[in-house]
Amino acid sequence: MAQPDSKKIFFENLSGAGKAIAVLTSGGDAQGMNAAVRAVVRMGIYVGAKVYFIREGYQGMVDGGDNIKEASWESVSSMLQVGGTVIGSARCKEFRTHEGRLKAAHNLVQRGITNLCVIGGDGSLTGANLFREEWSGLLGELVEQGLIDADAAQRYSALHIVGMVGSIDNDFCGTDMTIGTDSALHRIIEVVDAIMTTAQSHQRTFVLEVMGRHCGYLALVSALACGADWVLIPEMPPEDGWEEKMCQKLSATRSRGTRLNIIIVAEGAIDRHGKPITSSFVKDLVVKCLGFDTRVTILGHVQRGGTPSAFDRILASRMGVEAVLALLETTANTPACVVSLSGNQSVRLPLMECVQMTQEVQKAMDEKKFEDAVKLRGRSFENNLKTYKLLAHRKPESELPSLNLLLCILCLQSNFNVAILNVGAPAAGMNAAVRSAVRVGISEGHKMFAVNDGFEGFYKGQIKEIKWADVGGWTGQGGSLLGTKRTLPAKHMDKIAEQMRKHNINALLVIGGFEALECLLQLYEARATYEEFCIPMCMLPATISNNVPGTDLSIGADTALNAIVETCDRIKQSASGTKRRVFIIETMGGYCGYLASVGGLAAGADAAYIYEEPFDIRDLQANVEHLTEKMKTSIQRGLVLRNENCNENYTTDFIYQLYSEEGKGVFDCRKNVLGHMQQGGAPSPFDRNFGTKISAKAMQWVSKKLVETFRQGRVFANTEDSCCLLGMRRRALVFQPVVQLKEDTDFVHRIPKEQWWLKLRPLMKILAKYKTSYDVSDSGQLEHVVRNRPKESDASAAM
């Protein structure tokens, strides 16, 4: 990988020498907090700063003593995969008083600490900002009381604050995802998936209560991810008479042959009059009105427990490094900021702007301005709600959207025929995307057709209409229920065109990986010969390898990452209590090193070998020597990941044998080839939600294109922009003509020519104690909170 310009390498321009940074976790715990603490400590030490733990949150800051202790590199080893917060968190009434903050200031000044990294919710961050604003006054009081001298007050005259939001509720405005939210969704979906099997066995209705006293994000997204029949959240109370409508919906679902019903209730759910809606009330209502066998499950603190997901580890690690960079760049006039996520990009936002907007949400809810509350939550929340409504509640024909009326007028027909197929290797989340497309398409007034076994099934005529009920329960299913093959259409154009004529296919939605892109390119080029392909065509990237150009993320990659990280955790745990050991793990991905690199960052790997970053025997030797030095200290386990096609000569066996030979007397080695287990299993909440939302967006694009291209009684689309890939680019979901993506593609190795995640590789190396160049050209810049983003910039569809 080409090295960045020297002016962009932060450690040549910014130094933490002479600075002291303290990190604390405050308020409720959240999975991923330890990953954030680890990143702050190691990045701080890396730039030459002293880094301190403040144990037990603000209470430890007030009490001082051993609660404020200098951290070492080794003190954050083996904590990446641990849930909760190992440095402790506590509510502190004393810090809310002036006297408490005076004690805290004294304890910090004694250690020369003027940089605080606070990981917590809006209450914790608000307290930190107040502390910062009072700082000079507090130092003045300490001088007057003779506790510090004037020189110390002058030397430590400014306190710098950077926040990271750790909250499973995702209730902080300004960030698409807070640390811990994705892991909490994992716990919820694990329970839902388990409950669904017993519910189907007994034809039961389950009412699940999830956390969210003031924010319904967990309830909403889990309902979207499991296809729940009904969801109740505080931001959008149901209309009066909802009880009858819900029972009608449950009854209708059951009458269509479904053996279970799932209702998800946020603990803070209310009706339009502010009256709480409890899970027990919902259960009693269902039993009374329908007589269904109904059970209540209250998840409680299970949602806070367990190991952090791959997403949370990566998010927390990125945010921790970003927080240190922000502290290094602060001046006396820099406002306290919070580092957050927008789409797939780090941003810095003024802390109090975010806090004020978060408080405005609650104010809007108190004033019963629920539409405003949903908008203030952000476009991600709003989009989730719209998508859930679109998919969960089938409207009668008489209530079809206005777009369908336009279709009827223009087309003199009640619907278009849209075909859906999967291409390439199976990827978790494909079924969620198909379900979403089918139901949105039907809602838009189209007739939906499913094609089995990709283009092989297409030319063989394996095409049949698929109805609303046919895709019930698909969101949690792994693999591809439609069947998928790698067959490209080029050799079968005549037969495919014939099948398109036979079934009068007016639009095509292809869900798959690199082969799907090749398929669309071939169909686009065949338009000159076959008019049947002059129709709107859209591709959704779905591959565990994440090697499709035009998108930062693909459906299925998150599930694969979690499989890798869970396996690495178990493998490392197997060495607990044994002598020092290094594990060599081979991941999938073809020539794309995404899984190895990002999986390595999430699992705390010492090295990750990939095709995109060439290496030789000298690099391998340097890695062994580096690991040997670490093993001579307190490090007990090492982890090395290797992408399956990173180098044809330096195979997994070769690297295993090299490490085994060179590490003799210091550590021994084990190897593991993960193989197809990375493809299997139920899709993660991220992949279910991502697949669902981008598929819904794609079908709405298809509907729009069908209207635009309908002329003289038929659909005819032959422009570049009628054959597109829908991908996530930084902060935006973008439709890109596939023909324009050819220039960005290495077809020989089946990878994009430029890949955003390569910028994360230095983070993995830094956190593994390597000296390396780190390009900060893409790091977060201080921005202002945007209340209403433009419609197309809803990149937060990722979650």
GROMACS .gro file of C-alpha atoms in nm, residues 423-430 486 511-516 539-549 551-561 589-590 592 594-595 678-679 687 690 750:
model
   47
  423VAL     CA    1  -2.594  -1.469  -0.768
  424GLY     CA    2  -2.259  -1.595  -0.642
  425ALA     CA    3  -2.178  -1.753  -0.306
  426PRO     CA    4  -2.441  -1.740  -0.029
  427ALA     CA    5  -2.413  -1.454   0.218
  428ALA     CA    6  -2.601  -1.410   0.544
  429GLY     CA    7  -2.861  -1.137   0.501
  430MET     CA    8  -2.955  -1.227   0.143
  486ARG     CA    9  -2.201  -1.848  -0.986
  511ILE     CA   10  -2.849  -0.966  -0.497
  512GLY     CA   11  -2.496  -1.104  -0.487
  513GLY     CA   12  -2.121  -1.052  -0.490
  514PHE     CA   13  -1.860  -0.988  -0.758
  515GLU     CA   14  -2.031  -1.231  -0.998
  516ALA     CA   15  -2.351  -1.025  -0.971
  539MET     CA   16  -2.769  -0.483  -0.790
  540LEU     CA   17  -2.733  -0.511  -0.412
  541PRO     CA   18  -2.382  -0.612  -0.294
  542ALA     CA   19  -2.400  -0.932  -0.086
  543THR     CA   20  -2.075  -1.115  -0.019
  544ILE     CA   21  -1.874  -1.203   0.289
  545SER     CA   22  -1.556  -1.093   0.108
  546ASN     CA   23  -1.671  -0.730   0.079
  547ASN     CA   24  -1.487  -0.709  -0.254
  548VAL     CA   25  -1.752  -0.536  -0.468
  549PRO     CA   26  -1.650  -0.197  -0.612
  551THR     CA   27  -1.964   0.011  -0.186
  552ASP     CA   28  -1.784   0.028   0.148
  553LEU     CA   29  -1.994  -0.251   0.297
  554SER     CA   30  -2.167  -0.561   0.162
  555ILE     CA   31  -2.449  -0.771   0.302
  556GLY     CA   32  -2.297  -1.072   0.479
  557ALA     CA   33  -1.956  -0.926   0.566
  558ASP     CA   34  -2.059  -0.835   0.922
  559THR     CA   35  -2.182  -1.188   0.993
  560ALA     CA   36  -1.854  -1.329   0.861
  561LEU     CA   37  -1.654  -1.087   1.077
  589GLY     CA   38  -1.199  -1.342   0.100
  590GLY     CA   39  -1.034  -1.443  -0.225
  592CYS     CA   40  -0.962  -0.920  -0.083
  594TYR     CA   41  -1.108  -0.711   0.425
  595LEU     CA   42  -1.193  -1.004   0.652
  678GLN     CA   43  -1.752  -1.788   0.786
  679GLN     CA   44  -2.048  -1.813   0.547
  687ASP     CA   45  -2.675  -0.766   0.805
  690PHE     CA   46  -2.865  -0.342   0.622
  750ARG     CA   47  -1.186  -0.946  -0.836
   0.00000   0.00000   0.00000
